[in-house]
Coordinates of N, CA and C in Angstrom, one line a residue:
M270 N -51.5 -96.5 -46.9 CA -52.9 -96.1 -47.5 C -52.9 -96.8 -48.9
W271 N -52.1 -96.3 -49.8 CA -52.0 -96.6 -51.3 C -51.9 -97.9 -51.2
S272 N -50.9 -98.7 -50.6 CA -50.9 -100.2 -50.5 C -52.1 -100.9 -50.4
M273 N -52.8 -100.2 -49.3 CA -54.3 -101.2 -49.0 C -55.1 -101.0 -50.3
L274 N -55.3 -99.6 -50.5 CA -56.1 -99.4 -51.8 C -56.0 -100.1 -53.2
S275 N -54.3 -100.5 -53.6 CA -54.2 -101.0 -54.9 C -53.9 -102.4 -54.6
M276 N -54.0 -103.1 -53.5 CA -53.8 -104.5 -53.3 C -54.7 -105.3 -54.4
P277 N -56.0 -104.7 -54.1 CA -57.1 -105.7 -54.7 C -56.5 -105.6 -56.5
I278 N -56.1 -104.4 -56.7 CA -55.8 -104.2 -58.4 C -54.6 -105.0 -58.7
C279 N -53.7 -104.9 -57.7 CA -52.1 -105.9 -58.4 C -52.9 -107.5 -58.0
K280 N -53.5 -107.7 -57.2 CA -54.0 -109.1 -57.0 C -54.9 -109.8 -58.1
T281 N -55.6 -109.0 -58.6 CA -56.7 -109.3 -59.6 C -55.7 -109.1 -61.0
A282 N -54.8 -108.3 -61.2 CA -53.7 -108.4 -62.3 C -52.8 -109.6 -62.2
E283 N -52.3 -110.0 -61.2 CA -51.8 -111.3 -61.1 C -52.6 -112.6 -61.2
R284 N -53.8 -112.5 -61.0 CA -54.6 -113.4 -61.2 C -54.8 -113.6 -62.9
G285 N -54.7 -112.4 -63.5 CA -55.1 -112.1 -64.8 C -54.0 -112.6 -65.7
G286 N -52.9 -112.9 -65.2 CA -51.3 -113.1 -65.7 C -51.2 -112.0 -66.5
A287 N -51.1 -110.8 -65.9 CA -50.6 -109.6 -66.7 C -49.2 -109.2 -66.1
L288 N -49.1 -109.9 -65.0 CA -47.7 -109.1 -64.2 C -46.4 -110.7 -64.4
K289 N -45.1 -110.0 -64.9 CA -44.0 -110.7 -64.7 C -43.9 -111.3 -63.7
P290 N -43.0 -112.6 -64.0 CA -42.4 -112.9 -62.4 C -41.6 -111.9 -61.6
A291 N -40.9 -111.0 -61.9 CA -39.8 -110.1 -61.3 C -41.0 -109.1 -60.4
R292 N -41.7 -108.9 -61.4 CA -43.2 -108.0 -60.7 C -43.9 -108.6 -59.7
K293 N -44.0 -109.9 -59.7 CA -44.9 -110.7 -58.8 C -43.9 -111.0 -57.7
F294 N -42.6 -110.8 -57.9 CA -41.8 -111.0 -56.6 C -41.7 -109.8 -55.8
S295 N -41.6 -108.7 -56.4 CA -41.7 -107.4 -55.8 C -42.7 -106.9 -55.2
L296 N -44.1 -107.8 -55.7 CA -45.2 -106.7 -54.9 C -45.4 -107.1 -53.5
P297 N -45.1 -108.3 -52.8 CA -45.2 -108.3 -51.4 C -44.5 -107.4 -50.8
L298 N -43.1 -107.3 -51.1 CA -42.1 -106.5 -50.3 C -42.8 -104.9 -50.4
L299 N -43.5 -104.5 -51.6 CA -43.5 -103.1 -52.1 C -44.9 -102.9 -51.0
A300 N -45.7 -103.9 -51.0 CA -47.0 -103.9 -50.3 C -46.6 -103.6 -48.9
L301 N -45.4 -104.2 -48.4 CA -45.1 -104.5 -47.0 C -44.8 -102.9 -46.5
L302 N -43.8 -102.4 -47.5 CA -43.4 -100.9 -47.4 C -44.3 -99.8 -46.9
G303 N -45.4 -100.2 -48.0 CA -46.6 -99.3 -47.9 C -47.1 -99.1 -46.6
L304 N -47.7 -100.7 -46.2 CA -48.3 -100.7 -45.0 C -47.7 -100.3 -43.8
A305 N -46.3 -100.5 -44.0 CA -45.4 -99.9 -42.7 C -45.5 -98.7 -42.6
L306 N -46.1 -97.8 -43.3 CA -46.3 -96.5 -43.0 C -46.9 -96.0 -42.0
P307 N -48.4 -96.6 -41.8 CA -48.8 -95.9 -40.6 C -48.2 -96.5 -39.1
L308 N -47.6 -97.6 -39.2 CA -46.9 -98.1 -38.1 C -45.6 -97.1 -37.7
L309 N -45.0 -96.4 -38.8 CA -44.1 -95.6 -38.7 C -44.6 -94.4 -38.5
F310 N -45.8 -93.6 -38.6 CA -46.4 -92.7 -38.2 C -46.5 -92.5 -36.9
W311 N -46.9 -93.6 -36.2 CA -47.3 -93.9 -34.8 C -45.6 -93.9 -34.1
L312 N -44.8 -94.6 -34.6 CA -43.5 -94.6 -33.7 C -43.1 -93.1 -33.9
C313 N -43.2 -92.4 -35.1 CA -42.4 -91.2 -35.0 C -43.2 -90.2 -34.1
Y314 N -44.7 -90.3 -33.9 CA -45.1 -89.8 -32.9 C -44.9 -90.0 -31.5
W315 N -44.7 -91.6 -31.3 CA -44.6 -91.8 -30.1 C -43.1 -91.2 -29.3
Q316 N -42.2 -91.5 -30.4 CA -40.8 -91.3 -29.8 C -40.3 -90.0 -30.1
G317 N -40.9 -89.4 -30.8 CA -40.8 -87.7 -30.8 C -39.7 -87.5 -32.1
W318 N -39.9 -88.5 -33.0 CA -38.9 -88.5 -34.3 C -39.7 -87.7 -35.3
P319 N -38.7 -86.8 -36.1 CA -39.3 -86.2 -37.2 C -40.1 -86.8 -38.3
L320 N -41.3 -86.3 -38.7 CA -42.2 -87.3 -39.3 C -41.5 -87.4 -41.0
W321 N -40.5 -86.4 -41.2 CA -39.7 -86.6 -42.5 C -39.2 -88.0 -42.7
L322 N -39.0 -88.7 -41.5 CA -38.2 -89.9 -42.0 C -39.3 -90.8 -42.6
C323 N -40.3 -90.6 -42.8 CA -41.3 -91.5 -43.3 C -40.9 -91.4 -44.9
G324 N -40.4 -90.4 -45.1 CA -39.9 -90.2 -46.5 C -39.1 -91.5 -47.4
F325 N -38.3 -91.9 -46.4 CA -37.7 -93.2 -47.1 C -38.7 -94.3 -47.4
L326 N -39.6 -94.5 -46.8 CA -40.6 -95.4 -47.2 C -41.7 -95.2 -48.5
L327 N -41.4 -93.9 -48.8 CA -42.3 -93.5 -50.2 C -41.5 -93.8 -51.1
L328 N -40.1 -93.6 -51.1 CA -39.2 -93.7 -52.3 C -39.3 -94.7 -52.9
P329 N -39.4 -96.1 -52.3 CA -39.8 -97.4 -53.3 C -40.9 -97.3 -54.0
L330 N -41.9 -96.8 -53.5 CA -43.3 -97.2 -54.2 C -43.5 -96.4 -55.5
A331 N -42.3 -95.6 -55.8 CA -42.5 -95.0 -57.3 C -42.0 -96.3 -58.3
W332 N -41.5 -96.9 -58.0 CA -41.1 -97.8 -59.2 C -42.3 -99.0 -59.2
R333 N -43.1 -99.2 -57.8 CA -44.2 -100.1 -58.0 C -45.5 -99.8 -58.8
G334 N -45.7 -98.3 -59.1 CA -46.4 -97.8 -59.7 C -46.3 -98.4 -61.4
K335 N -45.0 -98.2 -61.6 CA -45.1 -98.0 -63.2 C -45.0 -99.5 -63.5
G336 N -45.9 -99.6 -64.7 CA -46.1 -101.0 -65.3 C -47.1 -101.8 -64.4
I337 N -47.4 -101.8 -63.3 CA -48.1 -102.5 -62.7 C -49.8 -101.8 -62.9
I338 N -49.5 -100.5 -62.4 CA -51.2 -100.0 -62.5 C -51.0 -99.2 -63.5
G339 N -51.7 -99.0 -64.2 CA -51.8 -98.4 -65.6 C -52.6 -96.9 -65.6
G340 N -52.7 -96.1 -66.5 CA -53.7 -94.9 -66.8 C -53.1 -94.2 -65.6
L341 N -54.2 -93.1 -65.1 CA -53.6 -92.2 -64.1 C -53.1 -92.6 -63.0
L342 N -53.6 -94.2 -62.3 CA -52.9 -94.4 -61.3 C -51.6 -94.6 -61.3
G343 N -51.2 -95.0 -62.4 CA -49.7 -95.0 -62.8 C -48.8 -93.8 -62.5
W344 N -49.5 -92.8 -62.4 CA -48.7 -91.5 -61.9 C -48.5 -91.6 -60.4
L345 N -49.4 -92.3 -59.7 CA -49.2 -92.2 -58.1 C -48.0 -92.4 -57.6
G346 N -47.0 -93.5 -58.1 CA -45.9 -93.9 -57.6 C -44.7 -92.7 -57.7
P347 N -45.0 -92.1 -58.7 CA -43.7 -90.8 -59.0 C -44.4 -89.8 -58.2
C348 N -45.5 -89.7 -57.7 CA -46.1 -88.3 -57.5 C -45.4 -88.3 -55.6
V349 N -45.9 -89.7 -55.3 CA -45.7 -90.0 -54.0 C -44.4 -90.2 -53.6
A350 N -43.1 -90.7 -54.5 CA -41.9 -90.6 -54.3 C -41.3 -89.2 -54.4
L351 N -41.9 -88.2 -55.1 CA -41.8 -86.8 -55.0 C -41.8 -86.3 -53.9
L352 N -42.8 -86.6 -53.0 CA -43.2 -86.1 -51.7 C -42.1 -86.7 -50.5
G353 N -41.6 -87.9 -50.8 CA -40.5 -88.5 -50.0 C -39.3 -87.8 -50.3
V354 N -39.0 -87.4 -51.7 CA -37.6 -86.9 -51.8 C -37.6 -85.3 -51.3
A355 N -38.8 -84.6 -51.6 CA -38.9 -83.3 -50.8 C -38.8 -83.5 -49.1
A356 N -39.4 -84.4 -48.6 CA -39.4 -84.5 -47.1 C -37.7 -84.8 -46.7
L357 N -37.0 -86.0 -47.3 CA -35.5 -85.9 -47.0 C -34.9 -85.0 -47.4
L358 N -34.9 -84.3 -48.4 CA -34.2 -83.0 -48.8 C -34.3 -81.5 -47.8
L359 N -35.5 -81.3 -47.8 CA -35.8 -80.1 -47.1 C -35.9 -80.7 -45.4
R360 N -35.8 -81.9 -45.1 CA -35.9 -82.5 -43.9 C -37.4 -81.6 -43.0
S361 N -38.2 -81.7 -44.1 CA -39.8 -81.1 -43.4 C -40.7 -82.0 -43.4
S362 N -41.6 -82.3 -42.6 CA -42.7 -82.9 -42.5 C -43.8 -82.6 -43.4
M363 N -43.8 -81.3 -43.8 CA -45.1 -80.8 -44.4 C -45.4 -81.9 -45.5
S364 N -44.7 -82.3 -46.5 CA -44.6 -83.3 -47.5 C -45.3 -84.6 -47.3
V365 N -44.6 -85.1 -46.2 CA -45.6 -86.1 -45.7 C -47.0 -86.0 -45.4
L366 N -47.1 -85.0 -44.8 CA -48.5 -84.8 -44.0 C -49.6 -84.7 -45.2
Y367 N -49.2 -84.4 -46.2 CA -50.1 -84.3 -47.7 C -50.4 -85.6 -48.3
Y368 N -49.3 -86.4 -47.9 CA -49.6 -88.1 -48.7 C -50.9 -88.5 -48.6
P369 N -51.4 -88.5 -47.5 CA -52.9 -89.4 -47.5 C -53.7 -88.8 -48.6
A370 N -53.8 -87.0 -48.4 CA -54.7 -86.6 -49.1 C -54.4 -86.8 -50.6
L371 N -52.9 -86.7 -50.9 CA -52.7 -87.0 -52.3 C -53.1 -88.2 -53.0
V372 N -52.9 -89.4 -52.3 CA -53.4 -90.4 -52.5 C -55.1 -90.8 -52.7
N373 N -55.9 -90.3 -52.0 CA -57.4 -90.1 -52.2 C -57.5 -89.5 -53.5
A374 N -56.7 -88.2 -53.5 CA -57.3 -87.2 -54.6 C -56.8 -88.3 -56.1
I375 N -55.6 -88.7 -56.1 CA -55.4 -89.3 -57.4 C -56.5 -90.6 -58.0
F376 N -56.6 -91.5 -56.6 CA -57.5 -92.3 -56.8 C -58.9 -92.0 -57.6
L377 N -59.3 -90.8 -56.5 CA -60.8 -90.1 -56.8 C -60.9 -89.8 -58.4
L378 N -59.7 -89.2 -58.8 CA -59.7 -88.5 -60.2 C -59.8 -89.8 -61.1
A379 N -58.9 -91.0 -60.6 CA -59.0 -92.0 -61.7 C -60.3 -92.8 -61.9
F380 N -60.8 -92.8 -60.7 CA -62.4 -93.3 -60.6 C -63.2 -92.4 -61.4
I381 N -63.1 -91.1 -61.2 CA -64.2 -90.5 -61.9 C -64.3 -90.5 -63.2
V382 N -62.9 -90.3 -64.0 CA -62.5 -90.6 -65.1 C -62.9 -91.5 -65.7
S383 N -63.1 -93.0 -65.1 CA -63.3 -94.0 -65.4 C -64.8 -94.3 -65.6
L384 N -65.5 -93.4 -64.8 CA -67.2 -93.5 -64.9 C -67.4 -92.9 -66.3
F385 N -66.7 -92.1 -66.9 CA -67.2 -91.4 -68.1 C -66.6 -92.5 -69.5
Q386 N -65.9 -93.6 -68.8 CA -65.4 -94.6 -70.2 C -66.2 -95.4 -70.2
S387 N -65.9 -96.5 -71.4 CA -66.6 -97.5 -71.5 C -66.9 -98.6 -70.3
Q388 N -65.6 -98.8 -69.9 CA -65.5 -99.7 -68.6 C -64.8 -99.1 -67.5
T389 N -65.6 -99.1 -66.2 CA -65.3 -98.4 -65.2 C -63.7 -99.2 -64.7
I390 N -63.1 -98.5 -63.5 CA -62.1 -99.2 -62.8 C -62.3 -100.6 -62.5
V391 N -63.4 -100.6 -61.8 CA -63.9 -101.8 -61.0 C -64.4 -103.1 -62.0
E392 N -65.2 -102.6 -63.0 CA -65.5 -103.6 -64.0 C -64.5 -103.9 -64.7
R393 N -63.4 -103.2 -64.8 CA -62.2 -103.8 -65.6 C -61.3 -105.0 -64.7
L394 N -61.3 -104.6 -63.6 CA -60.7 -105.7 -62.6 C -61.9 -106.8 -62.6
A395 N -63.3 -106.6 -62.5 CA -64.0 -107.7 -62.6 C -64.0 -108.7 -63.7
R396 N -63.6 -108.1 -64.7 CA -63.6 -109.0 -66.1 C -62.4 -109.4 -66.2
R397 N -61.4 -109.2 -65.6 CA -60.0 -109.9 -65.2 C -60.5 -111.6 -64.6
L398 N -61.5 -111.5 -63.8 CA -61.9 -112.7 -63.0 C -63.1 -113.2 -63.8
D399 N -64.0 -112.6 -64.2 CA -65.0 -113.3 -65.4 C -65.2 -112.4 -66.6
P400 N -64.3 -112.7 -67.6 CA -64.5 -112.2 -68.8 C -66.0 -111.9 -69.3
E401 N -66.8 -112.7 -69.0 CA -68.5 -112.4 -69.5 C -69.0 -112.0 -68.2
L402 N -68.4 -111.0 -67.7 CA -69.4 -110.3 -66.8 C -70.7 -110.0 -67.4
P403 N -71.8 -110.3 -66.7 CA -73.6 -110.2 -67.0 C -73.6 -108.6 -67.1
P404 N -74.5 -108.4 -67.7 CA -75.2 -106.8 -67.6 C -75.6 -106.2 -66.3
E405 N -76.0 -107.4 -65.3 CA -76.0 -106.8 -63.9 C -74.8 -106.7 -63.1
G406 N -74.0 -107.5 -63.4 CA -72.4 -107.2 -63.1 C -71.8 -105.6 -63.6
V407 N -72.3 -105.5 -64.5 CA -71.8 -104.2 -65.3 C -72.4 -103.2 -64.2
R408 N -73.6 -102.9 -64.3 CA -74.3 -102.1 -63.4 C -73.7 -102.1 -62.1
Y409 N -73.5 -103.2 -61.2 CA -73.1 -103.0 -60.0 C -71.8 -102.5 -59.8
T410 N -70.9 -102.9 -60.9 CA -69.3 -102.3 -61.0 C -69.3 -101.1 -60.6
R411 N -70.3 -100.5 -61.6 CA -70.7 -98.9 -61.7 C -71.2 -98.3 -60.5
K412 N -71.7 -98.8 -60.1 CA -72.1 -98.5 -58.6 C -71.1 -98.3 -57.4
V413 N -70.3 -99.4 -57.5 CA -69.3 -99.5 -56.5 C -68.0 -98.6 -56.9
T414 N -67.9 -98.2 -58.3 CA -67.0 -97.0 -58.6 C -67.5 -96.0 -58.1
F415 N -68.8 -95.5 -58.3 CA -69.3 -94.2 -57.8 C -69.3 -93.9 -56.1
A416 N -69.4 -95.4 -55.3 CA -69.5 -95.3 -54.1 C -67.8 -95.3 -53.8
W417 N -66.7 -95.8 -54.0 CA -65.5 -95.1 -54.0 C -65.4 -94.1 -54.0
C418 N -65.7 -93.5 -55.4 CA -65.6 -92.0 -55.4 C -66.0 -91.3 -54.4
V419 N -67.2 -91.4 -53.7 CA -67.6 -90.7 -52.5 C -66.8 -90.8 -51.4
F420 N -66.2 -92.1 -51.1 CA -65.3 -92.4 -50.0 C -64.1 -91.8 -50.0
F421 N -63.6 -91.5 -51.5 CA -62.3 -90.7 -51.5 C -62.5 -89.1 -51.2
V422 N -63.7 -88.6 -51.9 CA -64.2 -87.2 -51.5 C -63.8 -87.0 -50.2
I423 N -64.6 -88.0 -49.1 CA -64.8 -87.8 -47.6 C -63.8 -88.0 -47.0
N424 N -62.9 -89.2 -47.2 CA -61.6 -89.6 -46.7 C -60.3 -88.5 -46.9
G425 N -60.4 -88.1 -48.2 CA -59.6 -86.9 -48.9 C -59.8 -85.9 -48.0
S426 N -61.1 -85.4 -47.9 CA -61.5 -84.2 -47.4 C -60.8 -84.1 -45.8
I427 N -61.2 -85.4 -44.8 CA -60.9 -85.2 -43.5 C -59.2 -85.3 -43.8
A428 N -58.6 -86.1 -44.6 CA -57.1 -86.0 -44.4 C -56.7 -84.7 -44.7
W429 N -56.9 -84.0 -45.8 CA -56.5 -82.6 -45.8 C -56.5 -81.6 -44.7
W430 N -57.8 -81.9 -44.1 CA -58.4 -81.2 -43.0 C -57.2 -81.4 -41.5
T431 N -56.7 -82.9 -41.5 CA -55.7 -83.1 -40.4 C -54.5 -82.5 -40.6
T432 N -54.3 -82.1 -41.8 CA -52.8 -81.6 -41.8 C -52.9 -79.9 -41.4
T433 N -53.9 -79.3 -41.1 CA -54.2 -78.4 -40.1 C -54.3 -78.6 -38.6
Q434 N -54.4 -79.6 -38.3 CA -54.5 -79.9 -37.1 C -53.2 -80.4 -36.4
A435 N -53.3 -80.6 -34.8 CA -52.1 -81.1 -34.2 C -51.8 -82.4 -34.6
M436 N -50.6 -82.6 -34.5 CA -50.0 -84.0 -34.8 C -50.6 -85.4 -34.4
E437 N -51.1 -85.1 -33.2 CA -51.9 -86.2 -32.5 C -53.1 -86.6 -33.5
V438 N -53.7 -85.4 -33.9 CA -55.0 -85.8 -34.6 C -54.7 -86.3 -36.2
W439 N -53.7 -85.7 -37.0 CA -53.1 -86.5 -38.3 C -52.8 -88.0 -37.9
T440 N -51.9 -88.0 -37.0 CA -51.6 -89.4 -36.7 C -52.7 -90.6 -36.3
I441 N -53.7 -90.0 -35.4 CA -54.9 -90.9 -35.2 C -55.8 -91.1 -36.4
Y442 N -56.0 -90.3 -37.1 CA -56.7 -90.3 -38.4 C -56.2 -91.1 -39.2
N443 N -55.2 -90.9 -40.1 CA -54.5 -91.1 -41.2 C -53.3 -92.4 -40.8
G444 N -53.1 -92.8 -39.4 CA -52.6 -94.1 -39.1 C -53.4 -95.2 -38.4
L445 N -54.6 -94.5 -38.5 CA -55.7 -95.7 -37.8 C -57.0 -95.5 -38.3
I446 N -57.7 -94.5 -38.1 CA -59.3 -94.2 -38.5 C -59.1 -94.6 -40.2
A447 N -58.6 -93.9 -40.9 CA -58.4 -94.2 -42.4 C -58.3 -95.5 -42.9
Y448 N -57.6 -96.4 -42.1 CA -57.2 -97.7 -42.5 C -58.7 -98.8 -42.4
V449 N -59.1 -98.4 -40.8 CA -60.3 -99.0 -40.6 C -61.3 -98.6 -41.6
A450 N -61.4 -97.7 -41.8 CA -62.5 -97.0 -42.6 C -62.4 -97.9 -44.2
M451 N -61.4 -98.1 -44.9 CA -61.1 -98.6 -46.0 C -61.3 -100.2 -45.7
G452 N -60.8 -100.7 -44.3 CA -61.3 -102.1 -44.2 C -62.7 -102.2 -44.2
A453 N -63.6 -101.5 -43.6 CA -64.7 -101.6 -43.5 C -65.8 -101.3 -44.9
M454 N -65.1 -100.5 -45.7 CA -65.4 -100.5 -47.3 C -65.4 -101.6 -47.6
F455 N -64.1 -102.1 -47.7 CA -63.7 -103.4 -48.7 C -64.8 -104.7 -48.0
G456 N -64.8 -104.4 -46.6 CA -65.6 -105.5 -46.2 C -67.2 -105.7 -46.2
G457 N -67.6 -104.4 -46.3 CA -69.2 -104.4 -46.7 C -69.3 -104.5 -48.2
E458 N -68.4 -104.1 -49.1 CA -68.5 -104.6 -50.5 C -68.7 -105.7 -50.6
W459 N -67.6 -106.5 -50.2 CA -67.6 -107.9 -50.3 C -69.0 -108.8 -49.8
L460 N -69.8 -108.2 -48.7 CA -70.5 -109.0 -48.1 C -71.8 -108.3 -49.5
I461 N -71.8 -107.1 -49.7 CA -73.0 -106.9 -50.6 C -72.7 -107.7 -52.2
R462 N -71.7 -108.0 -52.5 CA -71.3 -108.5 -53.4 C -71.9 -109.7 -53.8
R463 N -71.6 -110.6 -52.4 CA -72.0 -112.1 -52.5 C -73.8 -112.1 -52.7
R464 N -74.0 -110.9 -51.9 CA -75.7 -111.3 -51.8 C -76.2 -110.7 -53.3
V465 N -75.6 -109.9 -54.1 CA -75.7 -109.6 -55.3 C -75.9 -110.8 -56.4
M466 N -74.9 -111.6 -56.3 CA -74.4 -112.3 -57.0 C -75.3 -113.7 -56.7
R467 N -75.6 -113.6 -55.5 CA -76.8 -114.9 -55.2 C -78.0 -114.5 -55.9
R468 N -78.2 -113.5 -55.7 CA -79.6 -112.9 -56.3 C -79.6 -113.2 -57.7
A469 N -78.4 -112.7 -58.5 CA -78.3 -113.1 -60.0 C -78.3 -114.1 -60.5
E470 N -77.8 -115.2 -59.6 CA -77.9 -116.4 -59.9 C -79.4 -117.3 -59.8
R471 N -80.0 -116.8 -58.7 CA -81.3 -117.1 -58.6 C -82.1 -116.8 -59.9
A472 N -82.0 -115.5 -60.2 CA -82.6 -115.1 -61.1 C -82.4 -116.0 -62.5
R473 N -81.0 -116.4 -62.9 CA -80.9 -117.1 -64.0 C -81.3 -118.6 -64.0
H474 N -81.5 -119.1 -62.7 CA -82.2 -120.4 -62.7 C -83.8 -120.2 -62.7
E475 N -84.5 -119.1 -62.9 CA -85.9 -119.2 -62.4 C -86.6 -119.1 -64.1

């Protein structure tokens, strides 16, 4: 989940030249580890393996967040790694069950805080690609930031609820439905952004 959410942040930072070569090389491998989590969720469920085995994939994510994603999001890696350590040491699946809810909570907090700053997270990302972001672009990025806050509240609440349900329910939602929902969110925002950009372009030429 984290890898899918943070991938646009990392890609934008790379385009902006903010990443060192070693970090650029590590991004594909670490993103692959994050994307492998839902597959491991399903494998554990189908094979009857203990879910705490997923803790092994949470450990490398600690290094990824440091220096690549700043601010509150920079704490996401260490927090996720702690869940992995707890799962492996205690051989308990409970900490892994809370992984999706934790990811949503930290992203929600970071996005909400940015709404009260001079630039939202989405605006900062947009300015890496377009430093001269027009006023309508700034307004749009603020709306997108708010939309993601709503998404994190809904998705995180459902993820928390699934921790009280049967393993099948938790796996189906956090290993499939949540990823489909995020993909739909990314795709929908991309389509709306294209429409907004075309409208702004027409307005400049009138």
